[in-house]
PDB file of C-alpha atoms in Angstrom:
ATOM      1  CA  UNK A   1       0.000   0.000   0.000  1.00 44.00           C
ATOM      2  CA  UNK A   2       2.825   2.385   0.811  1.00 45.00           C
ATOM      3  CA  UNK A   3       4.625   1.670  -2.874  1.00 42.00           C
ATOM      4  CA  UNK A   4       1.042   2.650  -4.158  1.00 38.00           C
ATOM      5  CA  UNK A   5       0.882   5.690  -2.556  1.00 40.00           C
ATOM      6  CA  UNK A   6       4.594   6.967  -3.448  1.00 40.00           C
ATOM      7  CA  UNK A   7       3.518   5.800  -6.727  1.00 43.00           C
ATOM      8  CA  UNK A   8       0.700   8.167  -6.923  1.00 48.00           C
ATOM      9  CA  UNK A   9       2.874  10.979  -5.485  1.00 47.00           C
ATOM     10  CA  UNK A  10       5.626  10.646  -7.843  1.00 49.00           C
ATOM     11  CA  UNK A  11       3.153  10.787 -10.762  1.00 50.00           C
ATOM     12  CA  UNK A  12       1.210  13.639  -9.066  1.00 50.00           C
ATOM     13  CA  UNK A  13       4.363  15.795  -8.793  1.00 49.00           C
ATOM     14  CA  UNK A  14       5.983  14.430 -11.894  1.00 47.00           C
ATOM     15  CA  UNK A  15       2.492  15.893 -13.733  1.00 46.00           C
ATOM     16  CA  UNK A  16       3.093  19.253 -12.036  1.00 48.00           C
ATOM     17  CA  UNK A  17       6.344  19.743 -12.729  1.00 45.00           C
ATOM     18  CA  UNK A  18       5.819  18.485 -16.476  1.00 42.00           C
ATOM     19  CA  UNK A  19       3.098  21.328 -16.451  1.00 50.00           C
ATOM     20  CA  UNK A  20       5.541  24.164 -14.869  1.00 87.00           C
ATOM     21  CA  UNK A  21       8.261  23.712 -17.400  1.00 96.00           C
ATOM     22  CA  UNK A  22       9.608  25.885 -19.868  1.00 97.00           C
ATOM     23  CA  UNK A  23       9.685  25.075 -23.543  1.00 97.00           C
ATOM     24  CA  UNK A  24      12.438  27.793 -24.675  1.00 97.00           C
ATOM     25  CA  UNK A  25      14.546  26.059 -21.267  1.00 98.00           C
ATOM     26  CA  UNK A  26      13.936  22.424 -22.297  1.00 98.00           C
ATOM     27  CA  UNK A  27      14.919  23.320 -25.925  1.00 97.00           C
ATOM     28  CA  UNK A  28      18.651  24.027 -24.170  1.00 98.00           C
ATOM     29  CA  UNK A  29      18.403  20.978 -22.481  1.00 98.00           C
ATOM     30  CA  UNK A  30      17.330  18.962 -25.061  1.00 98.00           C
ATOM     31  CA  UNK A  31      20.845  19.526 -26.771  1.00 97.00           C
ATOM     32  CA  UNK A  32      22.109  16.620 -24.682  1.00 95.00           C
ATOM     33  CA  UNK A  33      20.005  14.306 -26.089  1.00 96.00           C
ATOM     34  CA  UNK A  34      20.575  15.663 -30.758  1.00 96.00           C
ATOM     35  CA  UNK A  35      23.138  12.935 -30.989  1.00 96.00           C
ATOM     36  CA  UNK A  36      20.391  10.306 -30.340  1.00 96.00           C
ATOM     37  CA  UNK A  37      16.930  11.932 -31.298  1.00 97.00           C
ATOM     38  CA  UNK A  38      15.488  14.492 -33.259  1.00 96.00           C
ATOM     39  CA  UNK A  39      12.317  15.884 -32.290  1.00 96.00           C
ATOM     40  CA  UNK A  40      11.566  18.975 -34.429  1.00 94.00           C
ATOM     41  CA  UNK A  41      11.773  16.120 -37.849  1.00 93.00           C
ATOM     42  CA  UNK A  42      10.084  13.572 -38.099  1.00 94.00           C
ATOM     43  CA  UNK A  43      13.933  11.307 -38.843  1.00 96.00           C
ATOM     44  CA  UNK A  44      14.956   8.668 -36.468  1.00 97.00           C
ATOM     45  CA  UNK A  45      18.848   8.482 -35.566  1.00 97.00           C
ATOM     46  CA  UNK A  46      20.596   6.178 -33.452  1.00 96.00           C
ATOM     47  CA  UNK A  47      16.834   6.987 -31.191  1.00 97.00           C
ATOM     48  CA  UNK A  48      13.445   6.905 -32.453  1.00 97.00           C
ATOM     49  CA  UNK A  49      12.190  10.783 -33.920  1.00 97.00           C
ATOM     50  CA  UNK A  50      10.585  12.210 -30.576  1.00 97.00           C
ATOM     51  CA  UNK A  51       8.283  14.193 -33.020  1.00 95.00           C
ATOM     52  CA  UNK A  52       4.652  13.416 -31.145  1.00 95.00           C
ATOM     53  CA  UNK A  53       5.964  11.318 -28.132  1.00 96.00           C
ATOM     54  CA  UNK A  54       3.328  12.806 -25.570  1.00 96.00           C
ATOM     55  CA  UNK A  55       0.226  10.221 -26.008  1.00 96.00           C
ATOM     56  CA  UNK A  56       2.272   7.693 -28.069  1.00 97.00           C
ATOM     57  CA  UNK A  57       2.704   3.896 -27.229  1.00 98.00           C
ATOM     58  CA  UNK A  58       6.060   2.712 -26.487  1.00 98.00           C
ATOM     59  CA  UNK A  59       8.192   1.224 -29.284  1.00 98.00           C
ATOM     60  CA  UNK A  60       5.085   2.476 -31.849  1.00 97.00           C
ATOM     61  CA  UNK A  61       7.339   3.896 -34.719  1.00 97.00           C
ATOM     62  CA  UNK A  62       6.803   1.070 -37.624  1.00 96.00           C
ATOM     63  CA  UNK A  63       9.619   3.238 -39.323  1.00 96.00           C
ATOM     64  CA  UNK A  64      12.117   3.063 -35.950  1.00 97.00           C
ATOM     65  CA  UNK A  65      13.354  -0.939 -35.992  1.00 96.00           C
ATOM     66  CA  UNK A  66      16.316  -0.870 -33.290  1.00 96.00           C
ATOM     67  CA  UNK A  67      13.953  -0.897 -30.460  1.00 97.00           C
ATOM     68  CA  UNK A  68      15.045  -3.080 -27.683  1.00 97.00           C
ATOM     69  CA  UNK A  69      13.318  -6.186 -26.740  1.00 97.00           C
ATOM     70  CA  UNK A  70      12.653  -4.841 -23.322  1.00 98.00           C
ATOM     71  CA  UNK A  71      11.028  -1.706 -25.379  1.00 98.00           C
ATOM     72  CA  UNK A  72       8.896  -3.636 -27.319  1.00 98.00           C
ATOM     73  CA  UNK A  73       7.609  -5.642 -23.994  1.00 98.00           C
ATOM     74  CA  UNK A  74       6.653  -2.598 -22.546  1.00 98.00           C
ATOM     75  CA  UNK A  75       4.838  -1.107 -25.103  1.00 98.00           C
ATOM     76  CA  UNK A  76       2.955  -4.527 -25.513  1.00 98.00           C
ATOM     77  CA  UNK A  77       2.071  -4.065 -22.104  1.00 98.00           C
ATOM     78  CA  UNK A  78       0.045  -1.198 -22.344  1.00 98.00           C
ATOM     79  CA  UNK A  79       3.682   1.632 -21.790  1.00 98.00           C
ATOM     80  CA  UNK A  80       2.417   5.291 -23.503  1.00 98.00           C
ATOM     81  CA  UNK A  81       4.230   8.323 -23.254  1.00 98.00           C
ATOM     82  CA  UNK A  82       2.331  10.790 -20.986  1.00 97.00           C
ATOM     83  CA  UNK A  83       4.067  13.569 -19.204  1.00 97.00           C
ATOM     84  CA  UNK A  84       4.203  11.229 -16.074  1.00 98.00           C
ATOM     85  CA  UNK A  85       6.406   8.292 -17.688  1.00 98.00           C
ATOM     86  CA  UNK A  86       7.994  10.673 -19.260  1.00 98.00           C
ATOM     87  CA  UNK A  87       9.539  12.584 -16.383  1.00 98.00           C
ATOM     88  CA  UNK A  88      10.278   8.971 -14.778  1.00 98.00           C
ATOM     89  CA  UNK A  89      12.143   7.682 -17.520  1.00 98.00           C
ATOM     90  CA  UNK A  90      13.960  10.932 -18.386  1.00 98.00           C
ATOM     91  CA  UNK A  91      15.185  10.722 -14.338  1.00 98.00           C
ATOM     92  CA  UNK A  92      16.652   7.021 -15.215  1.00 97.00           C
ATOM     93  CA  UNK A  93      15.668   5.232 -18.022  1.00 97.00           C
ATOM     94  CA  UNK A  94      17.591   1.971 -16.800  1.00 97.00           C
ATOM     95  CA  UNK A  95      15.540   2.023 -13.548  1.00 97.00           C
ATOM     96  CA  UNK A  96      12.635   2.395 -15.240  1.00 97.00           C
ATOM     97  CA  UNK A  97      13.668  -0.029 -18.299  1.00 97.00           C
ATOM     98  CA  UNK A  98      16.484  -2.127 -17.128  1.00 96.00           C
ATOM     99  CA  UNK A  99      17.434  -3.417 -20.199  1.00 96.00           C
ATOM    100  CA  UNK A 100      16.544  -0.397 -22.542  1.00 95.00           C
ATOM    101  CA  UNK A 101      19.266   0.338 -25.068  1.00 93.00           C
ATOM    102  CA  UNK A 102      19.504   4.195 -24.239  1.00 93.00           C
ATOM    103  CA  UNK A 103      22.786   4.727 -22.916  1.00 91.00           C
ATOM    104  CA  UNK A 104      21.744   8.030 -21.013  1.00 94.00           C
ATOM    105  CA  UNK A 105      22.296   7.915 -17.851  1.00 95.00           C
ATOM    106  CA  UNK A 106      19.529  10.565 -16.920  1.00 97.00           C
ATOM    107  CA  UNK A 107      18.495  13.912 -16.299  1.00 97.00           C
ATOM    108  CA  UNK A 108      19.137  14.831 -12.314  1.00 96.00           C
ATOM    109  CA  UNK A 109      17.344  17.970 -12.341  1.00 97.00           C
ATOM    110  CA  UNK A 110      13.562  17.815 -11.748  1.00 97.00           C
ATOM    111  CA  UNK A 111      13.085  21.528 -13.890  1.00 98.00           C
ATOM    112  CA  UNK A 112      15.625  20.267 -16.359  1.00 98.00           C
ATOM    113  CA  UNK A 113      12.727  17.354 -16.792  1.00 98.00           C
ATOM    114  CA  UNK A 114       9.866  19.305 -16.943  1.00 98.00           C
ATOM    115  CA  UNK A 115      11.561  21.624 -19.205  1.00 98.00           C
ATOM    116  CA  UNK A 116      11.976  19.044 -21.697  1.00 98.00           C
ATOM    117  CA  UNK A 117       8.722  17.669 -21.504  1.00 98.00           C
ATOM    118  CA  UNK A 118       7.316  21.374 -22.279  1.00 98.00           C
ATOM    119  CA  UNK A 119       9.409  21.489 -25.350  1.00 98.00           C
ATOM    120  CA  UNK A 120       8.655  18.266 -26.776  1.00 97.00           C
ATOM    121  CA  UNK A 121       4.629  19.108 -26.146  1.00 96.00           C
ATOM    122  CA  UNK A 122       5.584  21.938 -28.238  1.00 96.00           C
ATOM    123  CA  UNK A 123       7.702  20.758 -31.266  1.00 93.00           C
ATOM    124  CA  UNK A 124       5.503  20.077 -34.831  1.00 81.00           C
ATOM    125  CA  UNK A 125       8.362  18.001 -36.779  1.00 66.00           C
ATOM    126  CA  UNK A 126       8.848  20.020 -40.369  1.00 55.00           C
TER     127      UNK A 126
END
């Protein structure tokens, strides 16, 4: 019961931080993470295109094909990208997908997370 309600917490605050960022902000931050993933076009790199992630299934690009199998599971179970997973994974994807192939280690700042959850809400791929 206690894991529930941290569980509910974390997403709570993970939602309001997600809604306090800064677009302009995460677009700085989001620099770290060009050599991987694009997200104003719509062209996958080494990463999937983040072009649309906010309300998209895990592993859902039919065009992206290096997902790893641990990817894949979780999007078959149900995994989409709200503001809330996002924020969790961006803190440590390996906790939150042990066997993901993202190398990143993380983003340790909670504004530097809901900064770049603002900007990719706000990116159209051209």
């Amino acid at each position: 019961m206690k894991t529930l309600a941290a569980l509910i917490l974390l997403t709570l605050s993970s939602t309001a931080l997600a809604a306090e960022g800064s677009a302009e902000a995460g677009k700085v931050v989001f620099k770290k993470c060009t050599a991987c993933h694009n997200a104003e076009q719509a062209t996958n790199k080494v990463g999937p295109h983040l072009d649309g992630i906010v309300g998209r299934p895990a592993a859902a690009l039919a065009d992206y094909t290096n997902y790893s199998d641990a990817m894949r599971e979780e999007g078959a179970k149900g995994l989409t990208w709200d503001e809330a997973t996002l924020a969790t994974y961006l803190a440590g994807p390996k906790k939150m997908i042990p066997k993901t192939r993202m190398a990143f280690s993380g983003l340790k700042s909670e504004q530097d997370i809901a900064d770049v959850i603002a900007y990719l809400k706000s990116v159209k791929a051209q």
